[in-house]
């Protein structure tokens, strides 16, 4: 039997919200910096995030390595902070990956720690058939509600067919899909498949296209289902590594988007010019020029500059800022100060670090 979300969390998921992918705070010795990890969670809560995704790519998949063993500690720390400090419903989403047995075990760990849903990564399973991936999703959905994940090939994903997404949407325990294909054709495949699945009203669509998320959020997708039946679907929120930084501004922008998509609010034209600015900013943070090699360090560097992190250290010592990436970050911060939330962080940093 499929697991289910509570009514209040279902409402939150479907109305759309900002869900940052939670980074990992490390000391110079590459051990968990609990004080700053705790401060990051507090930052996202204070910024107005509707959920947190922990144990995902931005948290670094190496937290699962036996000699690192940080998956349970970081999941537990975020859940404890949300449970004790949030005064509103907040979606706790745990990343899960690997073959079926591993993914189920990680979902079971998430249940024990109070998580509400699993973001199920297809990464590392290139030799699996789509049938096997569907069976894996169904197994995990028996433990926790699943957020399906279209992961771009440049960071470990693979192309998946329209038929795959149609079948995945038909699994009762799938409550949302994060579309992070970084591909307009693939993005539309998912929206169309969900609309045609018969569960279009049950599945919330979230963007993971950090390179173009504003257009995703502003676009009404009109889907012809045949027989003169046409439905309109929207991507209502985002689960983004990009939103691990400048989160307060992301929440404000998401609120503006929701107002702009109301037919009575003529503010759409004011938001569209921000789309290329956000793409440019994401290119520098995610290090698109070097095939996203500096993606996680780029996120860390913004947080370091704000004082939330002490450094840009990753579990892999070779994972660092690419040549010229710091200068690119300087450029975009200077070019688009309206995208940043430095003043908000400076005002609250001492309290978050206590």
mmCIF file of C-alpha atoms in Angstrom:
data_model
loop_
_atom_site.group_PDB
_atom_site.id
_atom_site.type_symbol
_atom_site.label_atom_id
_atom_site.label_comp_id
_atom_site.label_asym_id
_atom_site.label_seq_id
_atom_site.Cartn_x
_atom_site.Cartn_y
_atom_site.Cartn_z
ATOM 1 C CA UNK A 1 0.000 0.000 0.000
ATOM 2 C CA UNK A 2 1.371 3.412 -0.941
ATOM 3 C CA UNK A 3 2.422 5.858 1.748
ATOM 4 C CA UNK A 4 0.628 9.226 1.848
ATOM 5 C CA UNK A 5 1.250 12.815 2.871
ATOM 6 C CA UNK A 6 -0.880 14.525 5.508
ATOM 7 C CA UNK A 7 -3.550 16.942 4.317
ATOM 8 C CA UNK A 8 -1.647 20.086 5.337
ATOM 9 C CA UNK A 9 1.567 18.967 3.647
ATOM 10 C CA UNK A 10 -0.349 17.936 0.523
ATOM 11 C CA UNK A 11 -1.842 21.420 0.377
ATOM 12 C CA UNK A 12 1.597 23.000 0.828
ATOM 13 C CA UNK A 13 3.111 20.831 -1.909
ATOM 14 C CA UNK A 14 0.334 21.584 -4.389
ATOM 15 C CA UNK A 15 0.095 25.305 -3.779
ATOM 16 C CA UNK A 16 3.800 25.440 -4.600
ATOM 17 C CA UNK A 17 6.779 26.450 -2.514
ATOM 18 C CA UNK A 18 10.519 27.060 -2.453
ATOM 19 C CA UNK A 19 12.527 23.948 -1.506
ATOM 20 C CA UNK A 20 16.297 24.470 -1.239
ATOM 21 C CA UNK A 21 18.637 21.520 -1.705
ATOM 22 C CA UNK A 22 20.520 21.576 1.597
ATOM 23 C CA UNK A 23 24.340 21.871 1.426
ATOM 24 C CA UNK A 24 26.800 20.169 3.756
ATOM 25 C CA UNK A 25 28.787 22.359 6.165
ATOM 26 C CA UNK A 26 32.281 20.993 6.764
ATOM 27 C CA UNK A 27 35.266 21.944 8.887
ATOM 28 C CA UNK A 28 38.745 22.300 7.312
ATOM 29 C CA UNK A 29 39.302 18.657 8.329
ATOM 30 C CA UNK A 30 36.228 17.759 6.239
ATOM 31 C CA UNK A 31 34.149 16.731 9.222
ATOM 32 C CA UNK A 32 30.574 17.821 9.841
ATOM 33 C CA UNK A 33 30.371 21.384 11.166
ATOM 34 C CA UNK A 34 27.176 20.957 13.190
ATOM 35 C CA UNK A 35 26.974 24.620 14.211
ATOM 36 C CA UNK A 36 26.987 25.854 10.644
ATOM 37 C CA UNK A 37 24.841 22.983 9.379
ATOM 38 C CA UNK A 38 22.281 24.016 11.970
ATOM 39 C CA UNK A 39 22.664 27.683 10.922
ATOM 40 C CA UNK A 40 21.970 26.808 7.274
ATOM 41 C CA UNK A 41 18.705 25.100 8.207
ATOM 42 C CA UNK A 42 17.725 28.104 10.318
ATOM 43 C CA UNK A 43 18.518 30.384 7.381
ATOM 44 C CA UNK A 44 16.221 28.458 5.050
ATOM 45 C CA UNK A 45 13.413 28.462 7.602
ATOM 46 C CA UNK A 46 13.779 32.190 8.278
ATOM 47 C CA UNK A 47 13.883 32.878 4.541
ATOM 48 C CA UNK A 48 10.435 31.289 4.201
ATOM 49 C CA UNK A 49 11.302 28.013 2.467
ATOM 50 C CA UNK A 50 8.370 25.625 2.288
ATOM 51 C CA UNK A 51 10.567 22.547 2.517
ATOM 52 C CA UNK A 52 14.097 21.212 2.674
ATOM 53 C CA UNK A 53 15.717 18.487 0.583
ATOM 54 C CA UNK A 54 18.533 16.767 2.497
ATOM 55 C CA UNK A 55 20.861 13.971 1.384
ATOM 56 C CA UNK A 56 20.635 15.092 -2.248
ATOM 57 C CA UNK A 57 23.312 16.102 -4.783
ATOM 58 C CA UNK A 58 23.941 19.452 -3.089
ATOM 59 C CA UNK A 59 24.446 17.633 0.221
ATOM 60 C CA UNK A 60 27.020 15.485 -1.647
ATOM 61 C CA UNK A 61 26.276 11.842 -2.395
ATOM 62 C CA UNK A 62 29.538 10.864 -0.672
ATOM 63 C CA UNK A 63 27.805 11.291 2.711
ATOM 64 C CA UNK A 64 26.764 7.673 2.125
ATOM 65 C CA UNK A 65 30.329 6.333 1.885
ATOM 66 C CA UNK A 66 31.074 3.999 4.810
ATOM 67 C CA UNK A 67 34.187 5.948 5.754
ATOM 68 C CA UNK A 68 32.173 9.204 5.802
ATOM 69 C CA UNK A 69 28.882 7.952 7.318
ATOM 70 C CA UNK A 70 27.157 11.336 7.417
ATOM 71 C CA UNK A 71 23.803 10.539 5.802
ATOM 72 C CA UNK A 72 21.974 9.781 9.057
ATOM 73 C CA UNK A 73 23.580 12.649 11.032
ATOM 74 C CA UNK A 74 22.721 15.326 8.460
ATOM 75 C CA UNK A 75 19.193 14.001 7.980
ATOM 76 C CA UNK A 76 18.668 13.907 11.741
ATOM 77 C CA UNK A 77 20.069 17.391 12.351
ATOM 78 C CA UNK A 78 17.837 19.035 9.733
ATOM 79 C CA UNK A 79 14.747 17.168 10.931
ATOM 80 C CA UNK A 80 15.418 18.090 14.561
ATOM 81 C CA UNK A 81 15.888 21.761 13.696
ATOM 82 C CA UNK A 82 12.662 21.883 11.684
ATOM 83 C CA UNK A 83 10.688 19.971 14.310
ATOM 84 C CA UNK A 84 11.822 22.135 17.223
ATOM 85 C CA UNK A 85 11.996 25.556 15.556
ATOM 86 C CA UNK A 86 9.514 25.781 12.668
ATOM 87 C CA UNK A 87 6.176 27.368 13.556
ATOM 88 C CA UNK A 88 4.472 26.237 10.329
ATOM 89 C CA UNK A 89 4.297 23.110 8.158
ATOM 90 C CA UNK A 90 7.619 22.432 6.405
ATOM 91 C CA UNK A 91 8.169 19.561 3.960
ATOM 92 C CA UNK A 92 11.096 17.351 4.939
ATOM 93 C CA UNK A 93 12.373 15.549 1.847
ATOM 94 C CA UNK A 94 15.163 12.984 2.022
ATOM 95 C CA UNK A 95 17.284 12.068 -0.947
ATOM 96 C CA UNK A 96 17.439 8.359 -1.780
ATOM 97 C CA UNK A 97 19.541 6.669 -4.430
ATOM 98 C CA UNK A 98 21.117 3.402 -5.501
ATOM 99 C CA UNK A 99 19.587 0.010 -6.308
ATOM 100 C CA UNK A 100 16.198 -0.910 -4.899
ATOM 101 C CA UNK A 101 17.432 -2.372 -1.601
ATOM 102 C CA UNK A 102 19.567 0.689 -0.882
ATOM 103 C CA UNK A 103 16.840 3.147 -1.859
ATOM 104 C CA UNK A 104 14.262 1.348 0.298
ATOM 105 C CA UNK A 105 16.674 1.290 3.246
ATOM 106 C CA UNK A 106 17.311 5.023 2.877
ATOM 107 C CA UNK A 107 13.557 5.669 2.750
ATOM 108 C CA UNK A 108 13.128 3.599 5.913
ATOM 109 C CA UNK A 109 15.829 5.676 7.608
ATOM 110 C CA UNK A 110 14.009 8.833 6.537
ATOM 111 C CA UNK A 111 10.740 7.535 8.024
ATOM 112 C CA UNK A 112 12.438 6.912 11.369
ATOM 113 C CA UNK A 113 13.812 10.453 11.375
ATOM 114 C CA UNK A 114 10.456 12.073 10.604
ATOM 115 C CA UNK A 115 10.764 12.829 6.889
ATOM 116 C CA UNK A 116 7.660 13.215 4.764
ATOM 117 C CA UNK A 117 8.812 12.226 1.264
ATOM 118 C CA UNK A 118 11.734 10.869 -0.740
ATOM 119 C CA UNK A 119 13.396 12.468 -3.752
ATOM 120 C CA UNK A 120 14.353 9.327 -5.657
ATOM 121 C CA UNK A 121 17.435 9.792 -7.826
ATOM 122 C CA UNK A 122 17.977 7.669 -10.954
ATOM 123 C CA UNK A 123 21.714 8.417 -10.902
ATOM 124 C CA UNK A 124 24.166 5.533 -11.215
ATOM 125 C CA UNK A 125 21.626 3.154 -12.743
ATOM 126 C CA UNK A 126 22.392 3.644 -16.427
ATOM 127 C CA UNK A 127 22.253 -0.096 -17.093
ATOM 128 C CA UNK A 128 18.761 -0.449 -15.615
ATOM 129 C CA UNK A 129 15.740 -0.697 -17.880
ATOM 130 C CA UNK A 130 12.839 1.684 -17.485
ATOM 131 C CA UNK A 131 10.782 -1.271 -16.226
ATOM 132 C CA UNK A 132 13.302 -1.813 -13.428
ATOM 133 C CA UNK A 133 13.239 1.868 -12.502
ATOM 134 C CA UNK A 134 9.439 1.791 -12.320
ATOM 135 C CA UNK A 135 9.506 -1.287 -10.058
ATOM 136 C CA UNK A 136 12.072 0.422 -7.824
ATOM 137 C CA UNK A 137 9.888 3.518 -7.508
ATOM 138 C CA UNK A 138 6.857 1.446 -6.570
ATOM 139 C CA UNK A 139 8.836 -0.325 -3.821
ATOM 140 C CA UNK A 140 10.094 2.935 -2.323
ATOM 141 C CA UNK A 141 6.591 4.437 -2.519
ATOM 142 C CA UNK A 142 5.388 1.732 -0.144
ATOM 143 C CA UNK A 143 7.669 3.274 2.503
ATOM 144 C CA UNK A 144 7.360 7.028 1.876
ATOM 145 C CA UNK A 145 5.673 9.213 -0.745
ATOM 146 C CA UNK A 146 7.999 9.638 -3.714
ATOM 147 C CA UNK A 147 9.041 12.705 -5.662
ATOM 148 C CA UNK A 148 10.127 11.478 -9.078
ATOM 149 C CA UNK A 149 13.303 13.006 -10.478
ATOM 150 C CA UNK A 150 14.315 13.768 -14.061
ATOM 151 C CA UNK A 151 18.062 14.296 -13.573
ATOM 152 C CA UNK A 152 20.120 15.928 -16.315
ATOM 153 C CA UNK A 153 22.730 13.690 -17.987
ATOM 154 C CA UNK A 154 25.624 16.092 -17.224
ATOM 155 C CA UNK A 155 25.416 15.254 -13.516
ATOM 156 C CA UNK A 156 24.586 11.564 -13.687
ATOM 157 C CA UNK A 157 21.104 11.363 -15.154
ATOM 158 C CA UNK A 158 19.874 9.869 -18.421
ATOM 159 C CA UNK A 159 17.154 10.490 -21.014
ATOM 160 C CA UNK A 160 13.854 8.856 -20.036
ATOM 161 C CA UNK A 161 10.896 8.327 -22.349
ATOM 162 C CA UNK A 162 7.436 9.860 -22.294
ATOM 163 C CA UNK A 163 6.094 6.346 -21.645
ATOM 164 C CA UNK A 164 8.304 6.062 -18.570
ATOM 165 C CA UNK A 165 6.935 9.270 -17.043
ATOM 166 C CA UNK A 166 3.366 8.252 -17.871
ATOM 167 C CA UNK A 167 3.865 4.949 -16.011
ATOM 168 C CA UNK A 168 5.662 6.606 -13.104
ATOM 169 C CA UNK A 169 2.815 9.100 -12.695
ATOM 170 C CA UNK A 170 0.376 6.207 -12.425
ATOM 171 C CA UNK A 171 2.083 4.890 -9.256
ATOM 172 C CA UNK A 172 -0.229 5.923 -6.379
ATOM 173 C CA UNK A 173 2.620 6.853 -4.024
ATOM 174 C CA UNK A 174 4.195 9.359 -6.420
ATOM 175 C CA UNK A 175 3.127 12.786 -5.140
ATOM 176 C CA UNK A 176 5.360 15.103 -7.186
ATOM 177 C CA UNK A 177 8.005 15.161 -9.897
ATOM 178 C CA UNK A 178 11.114 17.315 -9.949
ATOM 179 C CA UNK A 179 11.966 18.121 -13.564
ATOM 180 C CA UNK A 180 15.709 18.797 -13.752
ATOM 181 C CA UNK A 181 16.428 17.685 -17.294
ATOM 182 C CA UNK A 182 17.848 21.100 -18.323
ATOM 183 C CA UNK A 183 16.052 20.386 -21.602
ATOM 184 C CA UNK A 184 12.834 22.017 -22.830
ATOM 185 C CA UNK A 185 11.746 18.961 -24.838
ATOM 186 C CA UNK A 186 12.182 16.606 -21.893
ATOM 187 C CA UNK A 187 10.481 19.055 -19.530
ATOM 188 C CA UNK A 188 7.379 19.112 -21.727
ATOM 189 C CA UNK A 189 7.408 15.305 -21.953
ATOM 190 C CA UNK A 190 6.977 15.082 -18.176
ATOM 191 C CA UNK A 191 4.207 17.686 -18.007
ATOM 192 C CA UNK A 192 2.323 16.000 -20.846
ATOM 193 C CA UNK A 193 2.769 12.532 -19.351
ATOM 194 C CA UNK A 194 1.459 13.603 -15.948
ATOM 195 C CA UNK A 195 -1.538 15.333 -17.526
ATOM 196 C CA UNK A 196 -2.372 12.192 -19.510
ATOM 197 C CA UNK A 197 -1.849 9.779 -16.614
ATOM 198 C CA UNK A 198 -5.214 10.303 -14.958
ATOM 199 C CA UNK A 199 -3.405 11.540 -11.834
ATOM 200 C CA UNK A 200 -2.684 15.053 -13.055
ATOM 201 C CA UNK A 201 -4.470 16.599 -10.075
ATOM 202 C CA UNK A 202 -2.632 14.357 -7.610
ATOM 203 C CA UNK A 203 0.933 15.098 -8.702
ATOM 204 C CA UNK A 204 2.619 18.437 -8.077
ATOM 205 C CA UNK A 205 5.113 19.540 -10.709
ATOM 206 C CA UNK A 206 8.348 21.121 -9.473
ATOM 207 C CA UNK A 207 11.170 22.584 -11.492
ATOM 208 C CA UNK A 208 14.736 21.484 -11.005
ATOM 209 C CA UNK A 209 15.854 23.368 -14.113
ATOM 210 C CA UNK A 210 18.119 25.791 -12.279
ATOM 211 C CA UNK A 211 19.149 27.291 -15.609
ATOM 212 C CA UNK A 212 15.627 28.405 -16.575
ATOM 213 C CA UNK A 213 13.382 27.999 -13.567
ATOM 214 C CA UNK A 214 11.569 31.339 -13.815
ATOM 215 C CA UNK A 215 10.196 30.490 -17.259
ATOM 216 C CA UNK A 216 9.107 27.094 -15.899
ATOM 217 C CA UNK A 217 7.191 28.781 -13.084
ATOM 218 C CA UNK A 218 5.550 31.368 -15.334
ATOM 219 C CA UNK A 219 4.505 29.042 -18.164
ATOM 220 C CA UNK A 220 0.969 27.632 -18.452
ATOM 221 C CA UNK A 221 1.189 24.270 -20.242
ATOM 222 C CA UNK A 222 -1.919 23.581 -22.316
ATOM 223 C CA UNK A 223 -2.225 19.837 -22.940
ATOM 224 C CA UNK A 224 -4.620 18.396 -25.500
ATOM 225 C CA UNK A 225 -5.838 15.066 -24.137
ATOM 226 C CA UNK A 226 -8.010 14.327 -27.155
ATOM 227 C CA UNK A 227 -11.760 14.289 -27.485
ATOM 228 C CA UNK A 228 -11.856 18.083 -27.190
ATOM 229 C CA UNK A 229 -10.465 17.851 -23.663
ATOM 230 C CA UNK A 230 -7.722 20.387 -22.977
ATOM 231 C CA UNK A 231 -6.160 20.861 -19.531
ATOM 232 C CA UNK A 232 -3.747 23.469 -18.268
ATOM 233 C CA UNK A 233 -0.947 22.396 -15.962
ATOM 234 C CA UNK A 234 1.600 24.526 -14.155
ATOM 235 C CA UNK A 235 4.928 23.906 -12.493
ATOM 236 C CA UNK A 236 4.046 25.248 -9.059
ATOM 237 C CA UNK A 237 7.367 25.360 -7.221
ATOM 238 C CA UNK A 238 10.975 24.360 -7.307
ATOM 239 C CA UNK A 239 13.419 22.018 -5.617
ATOM 240 C CA UNK A 240 16.691 23.620 -6.585
ATOM 241 C CA UNK A 241 20.361 23.660 -5.741
ATOM 242 C CA UNK A 242 20.300 27.279 -6.930
ATOM 243 C CA UNK A 243 17.884 28.036 -4.095
ATOM 244 C CA UNK A 244 20.486 26.907 -1.564
ATOM 245 C CA UNK A 245 21.755 30.492 -1.968
ATOM 246 C CA UNK A 246 19.885 33.808 -1.961
ATOM 247 C CA UNK A 247 16.900 31.908 -0.594
ATOM 248 C CA UNK A 248 15.062 34.905 0.840
ATOM 249 C CA UNK A 249 14.989 36.504 -2.591
ATOM 250 C CA UNK A 250 13.848 33.204 -4.119
ATOM 251 C CA UNK A 251 10.874 33.082 -1.744
ATOM 252 C CA UNK A 252 9.969 36.676 -2.604
ATOM 253 C CA UNK A 253 10.262 35.918 -6.314
ATOM 254 C CA UNK A 254 8.107 32.803 -5.987
ATOM 255 C CA UNK A 255 5.437 34.900 -4.263
ATOM 256 C CA UNK A 256 5.573 37.389 -7.152
ATOM 257 C CA UNK A 257 5.273 34.535 -9.645
ATOM 258 C CA UNK A 258 2.157 33.209 -7.948
ATOM 259 C CA UNK A 259 0.612 36.662 -8.106
ATOM 260 C CA UNK A 260 1.628 37.102 -11.743
ATOM 261 C CA UNK A 261 -0.009 33.841 -12.799
ATOM 262 C CA UNK A 262 -3.309 35.086 -11.392
ATOM 263 C CA UNK A 263 -5.211 36.390 -14.423
ATOM 264 C CA UNK A 264 -6.213 39.504 -12.493
ATOM 265 C CA UNK A 265 -2.601 40.555 -11.879
ATOM 266 C CA UNK A 266 -0.854 42.219 -14.860
ATOM 267 C CA UNK A 267 2.683 41.777 -13.501
ATOM 268 C CA UNK A 268 3.993 39.068 -15.812
ATOM 269 C CA UNK A 269 5.929 41.479 -18.028
ATOM 270 C CA UNK A 270 7.782 42.849 -15.015
ATOM 271 C CA UNK A 271 9.132 39.408 -14.111
ATOM 272 C CA UNK A 272 10.236 38.065 -17.490
ATOM 273 C CA UNK A 273 13.361 40.270 -17.748
ATOM 274 C CA UNK A 274 14.661 38.515 -14.643
ATOM 275 C CA UNK A 275 14.783 35.177 -16.491
ATOM 276 C CA UNK A 276 18.078 35.778 -18.353
ATOM 277 C CA UNK A 277 19.596 37.341 -15.226
ATOM 278 C CA UNK A 278 18.797 34.190 -13.270
ATOM 279 C CA UNK A 279 20.232 32.021 -16.053
ATOM 280 C CA UNK A 280 23.432 34.065 -16.020
ATOM 281 C CA UNK A 281 23.690 33.849 -12.243
ATOM 282 C CA UNK A 282 23.120 30.107 -12.308
ATOM 283 C CA UNK A 283 25.828 29.642 -14.939
ATOM 284 C CA UNK A 284 28.385 31.133 -12.562
ATOM 285 C CA UNK A 285 27.186 29.397 -9.397
ATOM 286 C CA UNK A 286 26.850 25.996 -11.074
ATOM 287 C CA UNK A 287 29.981 26.443 -13.225
ATOM 288 C CA UNK A 288 28.301 25.671 -16.540
ATOM 289 C CA UNK A 289 31.471 26.709 -18.390
ATOM 290 C CA UNK A 290 33.280 23.664 -16.988
ATOM 291 C CA UNK A 291 30.498 21.097 -17.252
ATOM 292 C CA UNK A 292 29.196 21.868 -13.740
ATOM 293 C CA UNK A 293 32.436 20.689 -12.107
ATOM 294 C CA UNK A 294 32.296 23.561 -9.623
ATOM 295 C CA UNK A 295 28.575 23.351 -8.891
ATOM 296 C CA UNK A 296 28.712 22.464 -5.188
ATOM 297 C CA UNK A 297 31.792 24.630 -4.451
ATOM 298 C CA UNK A 298 30.039 27.522 -6.201
ATOM 299 C CA UNK A 299 27.093 27.207 -3.827
ATOM 300 C CA UNK A 300 29.518 26.980 -0.911
ATOM 301 C CA UNK A 301 31.385 30.085 -2.063
ATOM 302 C CA UNK A 302 28.267 32.258 -1.995
ATOM 303 C CA UNK A 303 27.406 30.946 1.469
ATOM 304 C CA UNK A 304 31.030 31.504 2.596
ATOM 305 C CA UNK A 305 30.956 35.099 1.429
ATOM 306 C CA UNK A 306 27.793 35.629 3.454
ATOM 307 C CA UNK A 307 29.351 34.038 6.554
ATOM 308 C CA UNK A 308 27.048 31.017 6.667
ATOM 309 C CA UNK A 309 29.896 28.631 5.800
ATOM 310 C CA UNK A 310 33.496 28.850 6.966
ATOM 311 C CA UNK A 311 34.910 27.578 3.671
ATOM 312 C CA UNK A 312 34.113 25.831 0.411
ATOM 313 C CA UNK A 313 35.418 22.404 1.446
ATOM 314 C CA UNK A 314 33.786 19.331 -0.097
ATOM 315 C CA UNK A 315 34.158 15.710 0.945
ATOM 316 C CA UNK A 316 36.189 15.164 -2.219
ATOM 317 C CA UNK A 317 39.346 17.311 -1.878
ATOM 318 C CA UNK A 318 39.503 17.607 -5.662
ATOM 319 C CA UNK A 319 36.057 19.206 -5.807
ATOM 320 C CA UNK A 320 36.773 22.932 -5.749
ATOM 321 C CA UNK A 321 36.031 26.155 -7.594
ATOM 322 C CA UNK A 322 37.030 26.048 -11.258
ATOM 323 C CA UNK A 323 39.549 28.520 -12.722
ATOM 324 C CA UNK A 324 37.818 31.866 -13.206
ATOM 325 C CA UNK A 325 34.656 30.828 -11.325
ATOM 326 C CA UNK A 326 35.237 33.208 -8.420
ATOM 327 C CA UNK A 327 35.588 36.123 -10.840
ATOM 328 C CA UNK A 328 32.356 35.079 -12.552
ATOM 329 C CA UNK A 329 30.607 35.099 -9.178
ATOM 330 C CA UNK A 330 31.963 38.614 -8.576
ATOM 331 C CA UNK A 331 30.538 39.671 -11.932
ATOM 332 C CA UNK A 332 27.022 38.339 -11.459
ATOM 333 C CA UNK A 333 26.731 39.616 -7.887
ATOM 334 C CA UNK A 334 27.752 43.073 -9.108
ATOM 335 C CA UNK A 335 25.470 42.856 -12.157
ATOM 336 C CA UNK A 336 22.343 41.587 -10.382
ATOM 337 C CA UNK A 337 22.300 42.757 -6.754
ATOM 338 C CA UNK A 338 18.511 42.371 -6.827
ATOM 339 C CA UNK A 339 18.961 38.577 -6.905
ATOM 340 C CA UNK A 340 20.950 38.424 -3.660
ATOM 341 C CA UNK A 341 19.864 38.462 -0.010
ATOM 342 C CA UNK A 342 23.124 39.564 1.615
ATOM 343 C CA UNK A 343 21.479 42.195 3.836
ATOM 344 C CA UNK A 344 18.948 39.664 5.155
ATOM 345 C CA UNK A 345 21.717 37.200 6.025
ATOM 346 C CA UNK A 346 23.905 39.859 7.652
ATOM 347 C CA UNK A 347 21.014 40.978 9.846
ATOM 348 C CA UNK A 348 20.296 37.484 11.175
ATOM 349 C CA UNK A 349 23.598 35.579 10.942
ATOM 350 C CA UNK A 350 24.638 35.864 14.589
ATOM 351 C CA UNK A 351 21.297 34.490 15.759
ATOM 352 C CA UNK A 352 21.454 31.555 13.351
ATOM 353 C CA UNK A 353 24.992 30.660 14.457
ATOM 354 C CA UNK A 354 24.121 30.568 18.174
#
